[in-house]
Amino acid sequence: MVTKEKQYVDYADALTAFSTGLGEPEWMLQLRLEALNSIEKLELPIIERLRYNRWPLFQVPNLTGAPAAKSVDITQFIQDKADAARVVQTGNETVIETLPESLKEKGVIFTDIQTALKDHSELVKEAYMQIAVKPQKNQITAFHAAFMNSGLFLYVPKNVVVEEPLEAIFIQNSLVEDSFIKHVLVYADVNSSFDYVERFFTAGQEKNAANILVEVVAKQGAQVKFSAVDQLGENTTTYFNRAGHTFRDASIDWAIGVMNNGSTIADLDTNLMGDGSSSDLKAVAISSGKQTQVIDSNVVSYGKSTTGNIYQHGVILDRATLTFNGIGHIIKGAKGSDAQQESRVLMLSDKARGDANPILLIDENEVTAGHAASVGRVDPEEMYYLMSRGIEKSEAERLVIRGFLGSVISAIPLKSIRDELVETIERKLTSR
Amino acid sequence: MAVLEIKNLHVSIEDKEILKGVNLKMQTGEIHAIMGPNGTGKSTLSAAIMGHPSYEVTEGEVLLDGENVLELEVDERARAGLFLAVQYPSEIAGITNAEFMRAAINSRRDEDNKMGVMDFINKLDEKMALLDMSEEMAERYLNEGFSGGEKKRNEILQLLMIEPTFAILDEIDSGLDIDALQVVSKGVNEMRGENFGSLIITHYQRLLNYITPDVVHIMMDGRVVKTGGAELAHKLEAEGYKGLMEELGIEYKEEEHE
């Protein structure tokens, strides 16, 4: 299993000092220590069609609390200045935090997790690894709970509607050797409604692990539109878990561009707990070089009349691997629920490996469900048609691929990020 | 003046010879019609000229101003001036109709002479109005969910936007009602002029009531068997292919459509 010089429990003192040094509340320290004690006893999550027990995911972070020896120049990643709500973090540090007065007045909280733990301890405690993901879910979540070293807290109060998207940018600092254990907690209170957009980058070439846990808790009637573009570096080995939990009539819609350059597991889990709640999950991915990316989308209906859609499209180049697992699960009692999924992989190289693996688990009779999956090549008829209008082969191929990935692009609320995603796609395609 | 010349063209699909030596010559300023029974190779001719990957040319040449286009890639043929409108164009999700047409136009232009957005939109609006197409058609995904009639109008819209030298219309009239037929004809007639030639493939004569051809060719069993003026189409309408076959002494049984 995990190679390590000492047992995780041996880190208890260092972890206590780390937590105390940050001024964390007592409950947080206890949560960390309990998680630490359970790591060894837990299993890795099972990811269909992937063996990853040798991936270097368990890198204990620097617990000294000292700032990183080298700092990231953010201008490489962000050119514009936003007047709207924006948080930018490089490594474990928060470098920009902007929240319009109008949102502050309404009680919106959008700040780094450490500040939130100081100023809003009880509110964070309500949701932090309590609802969407429990620390003991598996070995990776326990490791995360123990060693989490930075993050973000977004809270939108009851009945508050935020018009402009709230934006977060996380830049992993791989100019230094350190583990990136980021926690994002999005807490949507009753009947709130907003868009949240996040982006992940890596600065530097150090070989580091990333263990990222994003929790979205949507209370009764809350509507969350979540979009993300992930572009972690080629020397980063990532486990991403984005987990949603819906109360009655709530919805969480995900639009996620999995555009990392290194080995990645993206676990996208939504539990539709409340009756009438829904989730629409759209993910697009490109794998290139020799990288492996696995996108594991899991929508589970517990409540009655829930709706869960999974839509995954991906492109593979070079010798890369891309696997889509789509798991639609309707639990006994979730009458009137609907689980649909579509996973499609486009192979642009003979040496690439692609897999689209639909799984429907239905434990209730009065439901509807469906799936479609395919792994294939660019349709020669489509290419012929575009080229017959004078469009060059390379351009025609780009158009077809962009069209194929387009559904997620159009679901992202910020034009600048849509454009960036298009640019990223084009860059990956032209690097062949 | 440009010239399109098809010389002794033989084409096979999966080793079955469909075209058995087609000869045809036309120039800009002219509209030619190709008529013939089903399964006689009319669509094969158009696909082979454009370069569809399923069709293998085993012999012959297609010369555009003396250059053999069969040696060119599909996109190069298009940029050389050829255009093919088809009955069943591909549906491609995620690419808007407008984006596609702008890419097609700009593929013909140099880097420093690309068509600007405003010029493009103005031209598009004008051509769509001519074809009675609603503006939202421009922002819909390419042919996706279009009805048969909408697809054919969209093919003609592309013709008007791209302004090729020679356009081949492959049974663009089939399945259209009279109103749609008139609109499609209006589009083609709009293009008519000394810098444009068109080869209209049709099973029925009725399209030729709206677009009067200068020359009519009759194809049977993989060859052009008779060439004449517009009156040939009328004669055919009156007597049917059977009458013509008897006159030519050809024994030919109509096959199911490919």
XYZ file of C-alpha atoms in Angstrom:
690
model
C 0.000 0.000 0.000
C 1.333 3.391 0.989
C 5.040 3.778 1.359
C 5.920 5.889 4.334
C 8.705 6.210 6.807
C 6.434 6.567 9.770
C 2.850 5.908 10.726
C 0.326 8.678 10.202
C -0.482 8.697 13.925
C 3.089 9.810 14.558
C 2.080 13.148 13.032
C -0.410 13.861 15.838
C 1.847 16.315 17.669
C 2.918 18.132 14.542
C -0.689 18.343 13.407
C -1.824 19.674 16.793
C 0.871 22.327 16.657
C -0.138 23.187 13.069
C -3.822 23.561 13.974
C -3.073 25.524 17.141
C -0.667 27.737 15.241
C -3.442 28.613 12.814
C -5.756 29.383 15.729
C -8.285 26.781 14.638
C -11.244 26.004 16.900
C -11.050 22.931 19.093
C -13.643 21.009 17.041
C -11.476 21.315 13.979
C -8.443 19.942 15.747
C -10.508 17.016 17.012
C -11.840 16.360 13.517
C -8.279 16.331 12.205
C -6.993 13.992 14.879
C -9.880 11.555 14.546
C -9.348 11.490 10.803
C -5.610 10.990 11.288
C -6.252 7.951 13.470
C -8.563 6.400 10.913
C -6.408 6.738 7.762
C -4.678 3.402 8.201
C -7.938 1.563 8.829
C -9.736 2.822 5.741
C -9.636 1.646 2.142
C -8.951 3.560 -1.032
C -12.137 4.394 -2.905
C -12.873 1.931 -5.699
C -12.621 3.605 -9.075
C -13.928 1.379 -11.836
C -11.370 0.452 -14.487
C -8.453 2.033 -12.651
C -5.663 0.715 -10.488
C -4.014 3.606 -8.767
C -2.635 2.243 -5.520
C 0.852 3.212 -6.650
C -0.059 6.790 -7.395
C 1.796 9.156 -5.046
C -1.307 10.672 -3.494
C -0.354 10.477 0.167
C 2.207 13.226 0.562
C 2.107 14.667 4.060
C 2.255 18.453 3.766
C 4.611 20.865 5.407
C 3.154 21.362 8.883
C 5.546 24.007 10.158
C 3.181 26.804 9.274
C 6.053 28.738 7.690
C 5.302 30.511 4.416
C 6.515 28.866 1.201
C 10.124 29.639 0.277
C 9.107 30.795 -3.202
C 5.947 32.657 -4.062
C 3.827 32.512 -7.187
C 3.542 35.371 -9.636
C -0.202 35.495 -10.253
C -0.015 37.680 -13.353
C 0.842 34.535 -15.323
C -2.618 33.253 -14.540
C -4.852 36.269 -14.075
C -4.743 39.306 -16.285
C -8.025 41.016 -15.565
C -9.109 42.770 -12.409
C -12.509 41.725 -11.206
C -14.826 44.142 -9.394
C -17.070 41.230 -8.634
C -16.625 38.616 -5.936
C -13.248 36.959 -6.299
C -10.833 35.000 -4.133
C -7.364 34.113 -5.351
C -5.120 31.717 -3.476
C -1.565 30.712 -4.323
C -0.469 27.606 -2.501
C -1.845 28.018 1.008
C -1.996 31.798 0.927
C -4.854 34.061 0.004
C -3.582 36.904 -2.150
C -6.802 38.534 -3.350
C -10.155 38.658 -1.676
C -12.829 40.897 -3.145
C -16.451 40.875 -2.123
C -18.788 43.732 -3.103
C -20.353 45.637 -0.204
C -23.824 44.796 -1.437
C -23.123 41.095 -0.935
C -21.502 41.621 2.469
C -24.613 43.477 3.587
C -26.753 40.529 2.562
C -24.637 38.261 4.725
C -22.695 36.491 1.988
C -19.415 35.067 3.267
C -16.663 34.436 0.736
C -13.311 34.000 2.397
C -10.461 31.603 3.017
C -11.237 28.650 5.240
C -8.943 29.756 8.087
C -10.613 33.130 8.397
C -13.999 31.442 8.234
C -12.977 29.055 11.014
C -12.103 32.065 13.179
C -15.029 34.325 12.350
C -17.810 31.851 11.554
C -16.752 28.706 13.378
C -20.267 27.446 14.094
C -21.470 27.944 10.552
C -18.474 26.122 9.089
C -18.901 23.359 11.653
C -22.485 22.755 10.502
C -21.348 21.712 7.062
C -17.597 21.024 7.017
C -17.253 17.310 6.312
C -20.566 16.674 8.009
C -23.097 16.510 5.202
C -21.692 16.022 1.728
C -18.580 14.031 2.668
C -17.642 12.497 6.022
C -13.941 12.207 6.924
C -14.241 8.445 7.289
C -15.684 7.933 3.819
C -12.402 6.494 2.604
C -8.667 6.683 3.020
C -8.261 9.722 0.818
C -10.979 11.768 2.508
C -9.558 10.885 5.931
C -6.102 11.972 4.799
C -7.677 15.152 3.513
C -9.539 15.849 6.747
C -6.396 15.345 8.777
C -3.957 17.359 6.654
C -6.127 19.990 4.922
C -3.812 22.981 4.632
C -5.919 25.678 2.954
C -9.279 26.352 1.421
C -12.289 28.496 0.834
C -15.642 29.010 2.473
C -18.638 30.362 0.577
C -21.899 30.897 2.372
C -24.995 32.403 0.806
C -27.754 33.075 3.332
C -31.392 32.170 3.174
C -33.349 33.696 0.265
C -30.338 35.589 -1.046
C -29.992 35.644 -4.812
C -26.575 36.613 -6.161
C -26.673 37.783 -9.765
C -22.975 37.970 -10.593
C -20.919 34.775 -10.445
C -18.632 34.314 -7.443
C -15.182 33.379 -8.644
C -12.310 31.496 -7.053
C -8.845 30.897 -8.459
C -6.493 28.397 -6.863
C -2.893 28.209 -7.977
C -0.961 25.278 -6.643
C 2.529 26.346 -5.634
C 4.807 23.727 -7.132
C 7.797 26.028 -7.067
C 8.283 24.289 -3.748
C 7.756 20.718 -2.634
C 4.520 20.563 -0.703
C 1.229 18.779 -0.797
C -1.811 20.726 -2.024
C -4.710 19.782 0.230
C -7.403 22.238 -0.620
C -10.875 22.312 0.804
C -13.747 24.264 -0.710
C -16.993 24.417 1.197
C -19.942 25.926 -0.611
C -22.894 26.278 1.693
C -26.144 27.400 0.044
C -28.771 28.173 2.617
C -32.525 27.773 2.100
C -33.795 29.187 -1.211
C -30.543 30.909 -2.063
C -29.435 31.054 -5.666
C -26.040 31.798 -7.212
C -23.293 30.863 -9.670
C -19.903 29.817 -8.416
C -16.897 29.388 -10.728
C -13.524 27.981 -9.787
C -10.273 27.451 -11.588
C -7.232 25.422 -10.625
C -3.719 25.959 -11.935
C -0.205 24.891 -11.047
C 2.846 27.131 -10.932
C 6.180 25.322 -11.029
C 7.389 21.834 -11.824
C 7.872 20.104 -8.468
C 6.264 16.683 -8.204
C 3.453 17.167 -5.750
C 0.220 15.519 -4.765
C -3.097 17.350 -4.812
C -5.962 16.182 -2.663
C -8.855 18.508 -3.340
C -12.226 18.197 -1.742
C -15.052 20.458 -2.775
C -18.300 20.174 -0.888
C -21.511 21.778 -2.052
C -24.405 21.702 0.364
C -27.684 22.965 -1.085
C -30.355 23.456 1.532
C -34.068 23.326 0.772
C -34.898 25.085 -2.487
C -31.354 26.360 -3.045
C -30.118 26.594 -6.649
C -26.385 26.301 -7.188
C -24.738 26.546 -10.556
C -21.200 25.326 -10.175
C -18.609 25.512 -12.901
C -14.927 24.715 -12.915
C -11.917 24.556 -15.165
C -9.127 22.361 -13.815
C -5.674 22.834 -15.283
C -3.285 21.365 -12.758
C 0.283 20.752 -13.911
C 1.824 17.690 -15.465
C 3.852 16.872 -12.354
C 0.837 16.982 -10.081
C -0.944 13.766 -9.176
C -4.482 14.679 -8.277
C -7.417 13.245 -6.481
C -10.357 15.568 -6.918
C -13.577 14.961 -5.118
C -16.446 17.310 -5.783
C -19.380 16.243 -3.717
C -22.879 17.677 -3.668
C -25.753 17.139 -1.298
C -29.237 18.412 -2.056
C -32.075 18.994 0.380
C -35.694 19.144 -0.730
C -36.284 20.877 -4.089
C -32.691 22.021 -4.236
C -30.520 21.755 -7.331
C -26.822 21.618 -8.031
C -25.765 21.893 -11.656
C -22.159 21.135 -12.423
C -20.181 22.126 -15.523
C -16.619 20.924 -15.209
C -13.707 21.067 -17.610
C -11.189 18.426 -16.614
C -8.144 19.802 -18.407
C -5.356 18.759 -16.069
C -1.953 17.852 -17.430
C -1.059 15.134 -14.936
C -2.600 11.946 -13.597
C -6.020 12.717 -12.249
C -8.953 11.063 -10.609
C -12.001 13.299 -10.658
C -14.715 11.922 -8.455
C -17.926 13.834 -8.959
C -20.539 12.707 -6.485
C -23.982 14.118 -5.895
C -26.397 12.746 -3.386
C -29.947 13.776 -4.163
C -31.294 13.444 -0.655
C -34.349 15.695 -0.644
C -37.537 14.969 -2.539
C -37.812 16.846 -5.806
C -34.139 17.793 -5.860
C -32.006 17.569 -8.982
C -28.525 17.633 -10.393
C -27.333 18.149 -13.911
C -23.706 17.175 -14.274
C -21.743 18.060 -17.384
C -18.092 17.211 -17.629
C -15.649 17.523 -20.491
C -12.098 16.278 -20.505
C -9.013 16.131 -22.673
C -6.207 13.689 -21.957
C -2.927 14.065 -23.804
C 0.698 12.950 -23.672
C 0.982 9.912 -21.459
C -1.444 11.078 -18.831
C -4.319 9.171 -17.314
C -7.503 10.903 -16.289
C -10.498 9.130 -14.873
C -13.772 10.916 -14.391
C -16.059 9.083 -12.087
C -19.486 10.683 -11.968
C -21.877 9.349 -9.437
C -25.397 10.649 -8.904
C -27.457 8.882 -6.279
C -31.189 9.415 -5.865
C -32.426 8.977 -2.309
C -35.358 11.410 -2.384
C -38.576 10.867 -4.291
C -39.003 12.490 -7.703
C -35.381 13.446 -8.014
C -33.659 14.004 -11.340
C -30.033 13.161 -12.005
C -28.342 13.701 -15.365
C -24.782 12.835 -16.195
C -23.294 14.052 -19.451
C -19.607 13.455 -20.138
C -17.703 14.119 -23.328
C -13.972 13.705 -23.725
C -11.156 13.689 -26.242
C -7.960 11.643 -26.078
C -4.717 12.366 -27.856
C -1.280 10.766 -28.082
C -0.794 7.829 -25.719
C -3.114 9.119 -23.077
C -5.906 7.368 -21.231
C -9.330 8.752 -20.497
C -12.034 6.840 -18.687
C -15.555 7.981 -17.951
C -17.481 6.069 -15.375
C -21.070 7.205 -15.088
C -22.936 5.806 -12.155
C -26.636 6.563 -11.829
C -28.032 5.009 -8.700
C -31.653 5.053 -7.594
C -32.089 3.885 -4.027
C -35.152 1.879 -2.932
C -37.888 4.336 -2.049
C -36.843 7.079 -4.499
C -40.087 6.686 -6.419
C -40.618 8.826 -9.494
C -36.917 9.524 -9.918
C -35.109 9.810 -13.206
C -31.467 8.921 -13.903
C -30.009 9.619 -17.335
C -26.485 9.568 -18.607
C -24.417 9.955 -21.722
C -20.687 9.344 -21.940
C -18.795 9.754 -25.161
C -15.105 9.568 -25.907
C -13.474 10.715 -29.103
C -10.118 9.113 -29.897
C -7.721 11.167 -31.968
C -4.841 8.746 -31.842
C -4.347 5.021 -32.431
C -2.279 4.733 -29.299
C -4.784 6.388 -26.989
C -6.957 4.425 -24.615
C -10.552 5.407 -24.017
C -13.345 3.966 -22.010
C -16.943 4.973 -21.426
C -18.495 2.872 -18.771
C -22.146 3.423 -17.932
C -23.510 1.907 -14.767
C -27.148 2.111 -13.758
C -28.067 0.753 -10.358
C -31.805 0.747 -9.883
C -33.330 -0.478 -6.639
C -36.786 1.009 -7.133
C -39.463 0.110 -9.673
C -41.333 3.308 -10.333
C -38.491 5.187 -12.001
C -37.104 6.103 -15.398
C -33.502 5.690 -16.428
C -31.382 5.578 -19.534
C -27.841 5.623 -20.752
C -25.767 6.050 -23.884
C -22.059 5.504 -24.220
C -19.580 5.392 -27.052
C -15.899 5.435 -27.822
C -15.059 6.365 -31.367
C -13.292 8.507 -33.867
C -14.156 11.722 -35.606
C -16.972 10.953 -38.018
C -15.484 10.960 -41.553
C -18.837 12.159 -42.940
C -18.708 15.241 -40.728
C -15.128 15.921 -41.775
C -16.027 15.521 -45.447
C -18.960 17.885 -45.095
C -16.933 20.631 -43.446
C -14.049 20.211 -45.852
C -16.412 20.280 -48.828
C -17.029 23.906 -47.868
C -13.336 24.715 -48.129
C -12.425 24.353 -44.475
C -8.996 22.808 -44.043
C -8.707 19.419 -42.421
C -7.068 20.625 -39.214
C -9.607 23.417 -38.828
C -12.493 21.053 -39.575
C -11.250 18.672 -36.927
C -10.967 21.491 -34.420
C -14.524 22.561 -35.163
C -15.865 19.039 -34.720
C -14.011 18.600 -31.450
C -15.026 21.975 -30.116
C -18.597 21.140 -30.994
C -18.234 17.832 -29.244
C -17.027 19.534 -26.079
C -19.293 22.527 -26.463
C -22.046 21.699 -24.003
C -19.908 22.397 -20.966
C -18.409 25.490 -22.480
C -21.825 27.036 -22.962
C -22.851 26.222 -19.365
C -20.083 28.386 -17.877
C -21.455 31.792 -16.844
C -18.344 33.954 -17.268
C -17.320 34.765 -20.808
C -13.678 35.168 -19.834
C -13.622 31.609 -18.484
C -15.500 30.254 -21.483
C -12.888 31.839 -23.709
C -10.113 30.465 -21.554
C -11.551 26.967 -21.751
C -11.804 27.237 -25.532
C -8.193 28.428 -25.619
C -7.082 25.561 -23.395
C -8.848 23.080 -25.631
C -7.275 24.569 -28.741
C -3.857 24.567 -27.136
C -4.132 20.924 -26.158
C -5.305 19.994 -29.628
C -2.590 21.885 -31.442
C 0.185 20.510 -29.227
C -0.133 17.192 -31.019
C -14.904 32.282 -67.978
C -14.234 29.011 -66.150
C -14.681 25.518 -67.565
C -15.554 22.282 -65.800
C -14.880 19.177 -67.816
C -15.550 15.594 -66.850
C -13.630 13.163 -69.024
C -14.241 9.422 -69.178
C -14.980 9.209 -65.464
C -15.200 5.727 -63.976
C -16.148 5.403 -60.313
C -16.616 2.386 -58.069
C -18.016 1.837 -54.619
C -16.699 -1.237 -52.870
C -15.505 -2.664 -56.189
C -18.831 -2.196 -57.916
C -18.507 0.076 -60.922
C -21.187 2.738 -60.843
C -19.930 5.283 -63.361
C -18.766 3.751 -66.597
C -17.209 6.616 -68.470
C -19.030 9.914 -67.960
C -18.227 12.807 -70.278
C -19.607 16.271 -69.690
C -18.358 19.788 -70.289
C -19.787 23.042 -69.001
C -18.738 26.606 -68.423
C -19.687 29.493 -66.207
C -22.773 31.342 -67.310
C -24.478 28.009 -67.952
C -26.887 25.882 -66.001
C -26.844 22.195 -66.805
C -29.305 19.632 -65.555
C -28.629 15.935 -65.161
C -31.697 13.753 -65.165
C -32.087 10.055 -65.036
C -33.779 7.190 -63.306
C -32.869 6.163 -59.771
C -29.709 4.147 -59.286
C -28.118 5.391 -62.458
C -25.103 7.081 -60.845
C -26.182 10.735 -60.649
C -25.346 11.115 -56.969
C -22.163 9.106 -57.428
C -21.063 11.607 -60.030
C -21.526 14.555 -57.688
C -19.868 12.815 -54.739
C -16.912 11.748 -56.869
C -16.389 15.256 -58.197
C -16.352 16.636 -54.645
C -14.140 13.817 -53.339
C -16.292 11.818 -50.944
C -14.009 9.225 -49.298
C -16.308 6.254 -50.078
C -16.044 6.680 -53.838
C -13.085 5.431 -55.771
C -12.246 6.947 -59.111
C -10.716 4.222 -61.234
C -10.274 6.133 -64.464
C -10.794 9.553 -65.984
C -10.372 13.190 -65.045
C -12.353 16.114 -63.727
C -10.748 19.280 -65.009
C -11.416 22.704 -63.615
C -9.836 25.179 -66.002
C -7.511 22.418 -67.120
C -6.456 21.343 -63.611
C -7.373 17.819 -62.563
C -9.256 18.335 -59.296
C -9.199 14.600 -58.587
C -5.636 15.137 -57.416
C -6.777 17.665 -54.817
C -8.067 17.151 -51.297
C -11.752 17.816 -50.660
C -11.112 21.230 -49.096
C -8.793 22.214 -51.930
C -11.464 21.346 -54.480
C -13.881 23.569 -52.607
C -11.431 26.438 -52.501
C -10.720 25.935 -56.199
C -14.377 26.847 -56.795
C -16.496 23.701 -56.470
C -19.543 23.425 -54.257
C -21.878 20.515 -53.629
C -25.300 20.894 -52.068
C -26.688 17.614 -50.796
C -30.000 16.210 -49.638
C -28.774 14.876 -46.329
C -26.011 17.110 -44.976
C -24.273 16.140 -41.715
C -25.654 17.415 -38.439
C -22.893 18.726 -36.229
C -23.712 19.761 -32.674
C -21.776 22.500 -30.964
C -20.890 24.468 -34.108
C -23.297 27.225 -34.981
C -24.438 27.661 -38.512
C -23.013 31.183 -38.599
C -19.663 30.154 -37.188
C -19.409 27.390 -39.769
C -20.214 29.653 -42.702
C -17.773 32.292 -41.572
C -15.059 29.640 -41.284
C -15.926 28.461 -44.801
C -15.728 31.963 -46.270
C -12.537 32.812 -44.453
C -10.890 29.578 -45.551
C -10.796 31.201 -48.998
C -9.190 34.387 -47.807
C -5.700 35.420 -46.763
C -4.843 36.000 -43.138
C -4.945 39.782 -43.544
C -8.143 39.798 -45.571
C -10.552 37.837 -43.360
C -14.202 38.781 -43.524
C -15.140 40.946 -40.571
C -18.051 40.136 -38.302
C -20.209 43.061 -39.449
C -19.736 42.396 -43.157
C -20.499 38.777 -42.536
C -23.664 39.453 -40.560
C -24.945 41.926 -43.111
C -24.458 39.467 -45.924
C -25.953 36.643 -43.909
C -29.037 38.677 -42.995
C -29.574 39.612 -46.620
C -29.267 36.034 -47.907
C -31.409 34.590 -45.147
C -34.137 37.092 -45.910
C -33.997 36.066 -49.553
C -34.523 32.440 -48.550
C -37.261 33.219 -45.996
C -35.129 31.850 -43.202
C -35.646 33.091 -39.663
C -32.679 34.794 -38.029
C -32.417 32.220 -35.265
C -31.357 29.643 -37.856
C -27.945 31.308 -37.899
C -27.336 30.598 -34.236
C -28.606 27.046 -34.257
C -26.138 24.208 -34.433
C -25.198 23.161 -37.931
C -28.177 21.283 -39.404
C -28.944 19.817 -35.998
C -32.660 19.175 -35.665
C -33.323 20.949 -38.978
C -36.264 19.626 -40.963
C -35.589 18.289 -44.451
C -36.694 21.577 -45.977
C -34.596 23.617 -43.566
C -31.520 21.583 -44.397
C -31.965 22.213 -48.111
C -32.506 25.918 -47.618
C -29.425 25.917 -45.479
C -27.450 24.292 -48.278
C -28.597 27.041 -50.638
C -27.764 29.654 -48.010
C -24.211 28.322 -47.956
C -24.141 28.518 -51.736
C -25.125 32.188 -51.599
C -22.628 32.961 -48.871
C -19.675 31.119 -50.365
C -20.346 32.107 -54.012
C -18.516 29.233 -55.697
C -17.657 29.100 -59.398
C -19.491 25.830 -59.983
C -22.253 24.454 -57.800
C -23.564 20.933 -58.033
C -27.019 20.519 -56.549
C -27.686 16.885 -55.788
C -31.447 16.234 -55.744
C -31.949 19.312 -53.654
C -35.584 19.374 -54.801
C -36.615 15.996 -53.477
C -39.193 16.091 -50.756
C -39.751 19.842 -51.051
C -43.218 21.327 -51.307
C -43.921 23.937 -53.974
C -43.206 26.889 -51.671
C -39.856 25.521 -50.583
C -39.035 24.608 -54.166
C -39.671 28.197 -55.212
C -37.464 29.530 -52.439
C -34.624 27.177 -53.302
C -34.962 28.109 -56.998
C -34.919 31.769 -56.113
C -31.592 31.211 -54.373
C -30.057 29.477 -57.367
C -31.407 32.039 -59.824
C -29.900 34.767 -57.633
C -26.490 33.243 -58.318
C -27.074 32.950 -62.040
C -24.655 35.023 -64.058
C -21.546 34.925 -66.160
C -19.287 33.985 -63.249
C -21.345 31.064 -62.053
C -22.224 27.690 -63.427
C -24.429 25.045 -61.942
C -24.979 21.359 -62.466
C -28.415 20.417 -61.174
C -29.085 16.783 -60.521
C -32.727 15.935 -60.345
C -35.029 13.015 -60.690
C -38.004 15.111 -61.610
C -38.545 17.805 -64.149
C -40.516 20.135 -61.872
C -37.449 21.965 -60.447
C -36.596 22.919 -64.031
C -39.867 24.833 -64.241
C -38.289 27.328 -61.876
C -34.681 27.130 -62.986
C -34.495 26.925 -66.744
C -31.427 24.917 -67.780
C -29.293 25.747 -70.787
C -28.330 22.129 -71.274
C -29.975 18.882 -70.168
C -28.086 15.599 -69.887
C -29.759 12.240 -69.452
C -27.813 9.648 -67.478
C -28.486 5.952 -67.569
C -26.471 3.038 -66.305
C -23.426 5.094 -65.418
C -23.158 7.126 -68.613
C -24.542 10.274 -70.167
C -26.729 8.875 -72.934
C -28.290 11.999 -74.364
C -27.670 15.734 -74.230
C -29.992 18.463 -75.402
C -31.625 21.767 -74.550
C -34.319 22.602 -72.014
C -36.884 20.961 -74.309
C -35.340 17.571 -73.540
C -36.578 17.805 -69.967
C -40.097 18.554 -71.166
C -39.987 15.671 -73.572
C -38.901 13.430 -70.776
C -41.730 14.675 -68.600
C -44.187 13.816 -71.323
C -42.786 10.474 -72.415
C -40.996 9.185 -69.312
C -37.640 7.430 -69.223
C -39.181 4.414 -70.872
C -39.941 6.271 -74.061
C -36.440 7.691 -74.187
C -34.896 4.279 -73.627
C -36.858 2.821 -76.498
C -35.756 5.674 -78.729
C -32.126 5.100 -77.767
C -32.439 1.351 -77.949
C -31.305 0.899 -74.341
C -32.561 -1.885 -72.210
C -32.624 -0.618 -68.702
C -34.492 -1.626 -65.606
C -34.914 0.982 -62.894
C -33.197 -0.063 -59.706
C -34.036 0.783 -56.158
C -32.378 3.987 -55.002
C -28.862 3.488 -53.650
